[in-house]
Tab-separated table of C-alpha atoms in Angstrom:
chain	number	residue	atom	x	y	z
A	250	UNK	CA	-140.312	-40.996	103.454
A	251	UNK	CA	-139.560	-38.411	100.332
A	252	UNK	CA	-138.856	-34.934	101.717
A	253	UNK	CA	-138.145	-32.055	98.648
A	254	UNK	CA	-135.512	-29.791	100.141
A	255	UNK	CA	-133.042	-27.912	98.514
A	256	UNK	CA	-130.653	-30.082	99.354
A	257	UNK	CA	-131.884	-33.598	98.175
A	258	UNK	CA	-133.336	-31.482	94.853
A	259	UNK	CA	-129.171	-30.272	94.322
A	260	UNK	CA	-128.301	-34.357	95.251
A	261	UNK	CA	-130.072	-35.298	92.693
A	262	UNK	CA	-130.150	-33.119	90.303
A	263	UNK	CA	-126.074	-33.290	90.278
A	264	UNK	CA	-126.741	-37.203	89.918
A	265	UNK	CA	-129.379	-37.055	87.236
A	266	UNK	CA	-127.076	-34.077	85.378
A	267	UNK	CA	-123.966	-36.381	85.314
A	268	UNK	CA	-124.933	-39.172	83.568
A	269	UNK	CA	-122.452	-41.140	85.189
A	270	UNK	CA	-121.512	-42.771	88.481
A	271	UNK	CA	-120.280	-40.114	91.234
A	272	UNK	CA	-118.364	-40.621	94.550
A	273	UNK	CA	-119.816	-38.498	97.465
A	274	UNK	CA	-117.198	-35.660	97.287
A	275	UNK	CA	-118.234	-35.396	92.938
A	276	UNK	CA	-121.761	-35.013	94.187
A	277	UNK	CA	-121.023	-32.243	97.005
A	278	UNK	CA	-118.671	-30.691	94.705
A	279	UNK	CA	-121.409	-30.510	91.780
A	280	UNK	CA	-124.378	-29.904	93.892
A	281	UNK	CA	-122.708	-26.958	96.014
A	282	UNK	CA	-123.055	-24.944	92.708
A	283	UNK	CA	-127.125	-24.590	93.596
A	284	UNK	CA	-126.260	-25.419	97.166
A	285	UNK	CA	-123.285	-23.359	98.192
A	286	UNK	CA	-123.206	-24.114	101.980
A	287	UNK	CA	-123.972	-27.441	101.343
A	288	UNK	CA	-121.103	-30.430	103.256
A	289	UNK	CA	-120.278	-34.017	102.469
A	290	UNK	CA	-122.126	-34.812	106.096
A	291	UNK	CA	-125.543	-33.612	104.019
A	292	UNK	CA	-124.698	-35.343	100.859
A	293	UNK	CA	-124.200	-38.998	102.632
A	294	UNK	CA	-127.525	-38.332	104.671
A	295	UNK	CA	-129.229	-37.344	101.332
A	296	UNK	CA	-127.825	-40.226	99.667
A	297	UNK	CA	-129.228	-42.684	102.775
A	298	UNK	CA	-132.305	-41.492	102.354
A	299	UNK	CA	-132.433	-41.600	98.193
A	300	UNK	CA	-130.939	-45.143	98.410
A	301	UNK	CA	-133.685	-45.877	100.553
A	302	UNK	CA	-136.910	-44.341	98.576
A	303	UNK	CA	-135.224	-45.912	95.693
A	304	UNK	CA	-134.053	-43.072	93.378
A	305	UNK	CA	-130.786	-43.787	93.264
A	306	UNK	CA	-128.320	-46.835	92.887
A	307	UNK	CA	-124.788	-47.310	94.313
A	308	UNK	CA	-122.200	-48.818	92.106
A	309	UNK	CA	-119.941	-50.911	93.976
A	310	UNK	CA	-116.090	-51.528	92.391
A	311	UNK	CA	-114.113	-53.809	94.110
A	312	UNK	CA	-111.469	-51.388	96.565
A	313	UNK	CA	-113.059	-48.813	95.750
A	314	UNK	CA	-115.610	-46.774	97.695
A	315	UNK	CA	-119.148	-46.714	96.303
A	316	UNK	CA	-120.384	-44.499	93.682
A	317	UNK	CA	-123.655	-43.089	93.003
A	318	UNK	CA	-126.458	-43.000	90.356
A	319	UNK	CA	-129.215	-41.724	89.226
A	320	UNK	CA	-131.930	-44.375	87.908
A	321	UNK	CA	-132.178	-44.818	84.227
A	322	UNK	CA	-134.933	-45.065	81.795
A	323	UNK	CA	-135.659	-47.506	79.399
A	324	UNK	CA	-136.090	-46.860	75.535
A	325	UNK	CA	-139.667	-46.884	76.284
A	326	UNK	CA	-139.543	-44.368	79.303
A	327	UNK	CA	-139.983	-46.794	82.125
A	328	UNK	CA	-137.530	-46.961	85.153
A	329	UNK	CA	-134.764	-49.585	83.832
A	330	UNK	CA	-131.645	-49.436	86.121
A	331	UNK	CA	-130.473	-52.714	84.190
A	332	UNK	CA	-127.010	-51.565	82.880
A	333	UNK	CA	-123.333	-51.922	83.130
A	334	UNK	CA	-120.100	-49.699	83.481
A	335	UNK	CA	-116.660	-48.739	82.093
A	336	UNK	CA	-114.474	-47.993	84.497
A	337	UNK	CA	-111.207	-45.536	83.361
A	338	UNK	CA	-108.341	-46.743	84.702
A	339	UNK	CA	-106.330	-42.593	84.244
A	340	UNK	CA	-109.213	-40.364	85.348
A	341	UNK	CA	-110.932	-42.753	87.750
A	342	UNK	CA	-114.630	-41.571	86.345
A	343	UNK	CA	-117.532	-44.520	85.977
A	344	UNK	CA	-119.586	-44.204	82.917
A	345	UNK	CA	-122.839	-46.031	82.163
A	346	UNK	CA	-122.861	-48.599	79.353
A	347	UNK	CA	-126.235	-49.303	78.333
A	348	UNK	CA	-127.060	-52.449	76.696
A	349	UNK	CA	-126.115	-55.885	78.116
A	350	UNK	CA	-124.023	-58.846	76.172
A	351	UNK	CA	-126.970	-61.097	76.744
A	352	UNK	CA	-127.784	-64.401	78.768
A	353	UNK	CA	-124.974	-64.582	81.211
A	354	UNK	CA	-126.772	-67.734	82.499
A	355	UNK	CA	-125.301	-69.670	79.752
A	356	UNK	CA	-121.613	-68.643	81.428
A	357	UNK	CA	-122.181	-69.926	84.722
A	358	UNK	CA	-121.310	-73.883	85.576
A	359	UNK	CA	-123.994	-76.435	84.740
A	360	UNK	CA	-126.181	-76.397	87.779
A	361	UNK	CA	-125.579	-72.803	89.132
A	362	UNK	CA	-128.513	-70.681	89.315
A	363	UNK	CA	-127.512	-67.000	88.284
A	364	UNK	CA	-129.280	-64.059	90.689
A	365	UNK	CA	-128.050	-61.097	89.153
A	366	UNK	CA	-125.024	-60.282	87.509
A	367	UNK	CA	-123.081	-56.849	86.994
A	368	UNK	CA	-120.098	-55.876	84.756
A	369	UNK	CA	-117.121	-53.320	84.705
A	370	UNK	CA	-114.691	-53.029	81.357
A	371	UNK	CA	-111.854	-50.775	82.525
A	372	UNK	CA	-109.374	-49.266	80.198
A	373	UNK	CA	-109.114	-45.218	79.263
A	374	UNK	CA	-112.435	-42.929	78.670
A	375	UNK	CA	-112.640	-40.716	75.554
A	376	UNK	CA	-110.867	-37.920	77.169
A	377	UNK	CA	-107.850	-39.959	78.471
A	378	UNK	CA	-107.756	-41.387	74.996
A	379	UNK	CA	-107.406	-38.579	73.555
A	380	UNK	CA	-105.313	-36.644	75.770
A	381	UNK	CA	-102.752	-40.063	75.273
A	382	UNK	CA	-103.248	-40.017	71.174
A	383	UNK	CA	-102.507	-36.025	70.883
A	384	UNK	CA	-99.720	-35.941	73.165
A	385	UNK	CA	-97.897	-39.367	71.585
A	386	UNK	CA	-98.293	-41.119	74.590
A	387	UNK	CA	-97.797	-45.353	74.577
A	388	UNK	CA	-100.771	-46.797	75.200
A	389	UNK	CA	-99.566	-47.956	79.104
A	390	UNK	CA	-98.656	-44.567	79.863
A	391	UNK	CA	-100.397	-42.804	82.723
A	392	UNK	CA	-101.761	-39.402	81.956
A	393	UNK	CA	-101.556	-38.421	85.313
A	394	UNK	CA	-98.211	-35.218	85.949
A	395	UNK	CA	-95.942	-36.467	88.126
A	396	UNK	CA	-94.869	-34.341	90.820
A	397	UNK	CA	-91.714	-32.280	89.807
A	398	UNK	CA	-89.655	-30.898	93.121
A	399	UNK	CA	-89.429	-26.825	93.413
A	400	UNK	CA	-86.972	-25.617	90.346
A	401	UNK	CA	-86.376	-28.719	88.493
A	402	UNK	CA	-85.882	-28.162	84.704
A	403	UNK	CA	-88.069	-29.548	82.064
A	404	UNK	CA	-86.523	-32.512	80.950
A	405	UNK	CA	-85.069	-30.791	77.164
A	406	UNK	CA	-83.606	-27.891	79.151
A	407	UNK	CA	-81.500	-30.576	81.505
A	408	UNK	CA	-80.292	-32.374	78.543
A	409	UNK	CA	-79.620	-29.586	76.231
A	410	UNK	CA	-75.753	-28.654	75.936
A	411	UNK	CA	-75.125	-32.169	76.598
């Protein structure tokens, strides 16, 4: 049963503002901006109750938890969920890739009946790129700072005088 309350409204408009997969803690983060009181308890009971009036979609990654998403429309302006993601490997964020590579029947062994199929290309987002190509990074570094303990030098400062 739909019920409009602030709440489910900041849910999904966080979802529907996105334009990508979000975990839970993305959605409360982005929907506490309308919402300020609003916790992570609300958000999964919003979510339950979106999943089940069918507004939303979860995107399940293998070890990952599930993400969220708003539906999608077709080039026509029809609901058409029908899409795939790309998965960055630095940042962690799921982005919608819309479009599909065609009959994936014709992959599956000769006599295997295909129900659905889904599917993730992971590598490095726009932003990670980018961040990698201006800073001279190899493209199998991380972008991710490590840690550095409580006074350490940067690294030309410990090697200078040498």
């Amino acid at each position: 049963m739909e019920r409009h309350t602030r709440q489910r409204d900041a849910v999904l408009t966080a979802l529907s503002d996105s334009r990508r997969s979000l975990t839970p803690q993305e959605i409360c983060e982005f929907a506490q901006r309308s919402v300020p009181r609003l916790s992570l308890s609300t958000v999964y009971r919003q979510l339950k109750s979106l999943l089940e009036d069918g507004e939303i979609v979860g995107v399940d990654l293998p070890g990952q938890a599930t993400r969220y998403e708003a539906l999608c429309e077709s080039d026509h302006g029809e609901p058409d969920h029908h899409h795939h993601h790309f998965h960055c490997g630095d940042c962690g964020r799921v982005f919608p890739i819309h479009g599909c590579p065609g009959r994936m029947e014709d992959l599956a062994p000769k006599g295997f009946l295909v129900q659905r199929h889904d599917l993730t290309l992971h590598g490095r987002c726009a932003d990670c790129a980018g961040t990698h190509s201006r800073a001279g990074s190899s493209p199998g570094s991380r972008h991710r700072r490590q840690p550095t303990s409580k006074g350490a030098r940067p690294k030309d400062q410990k090697t200078a005088g040498r």
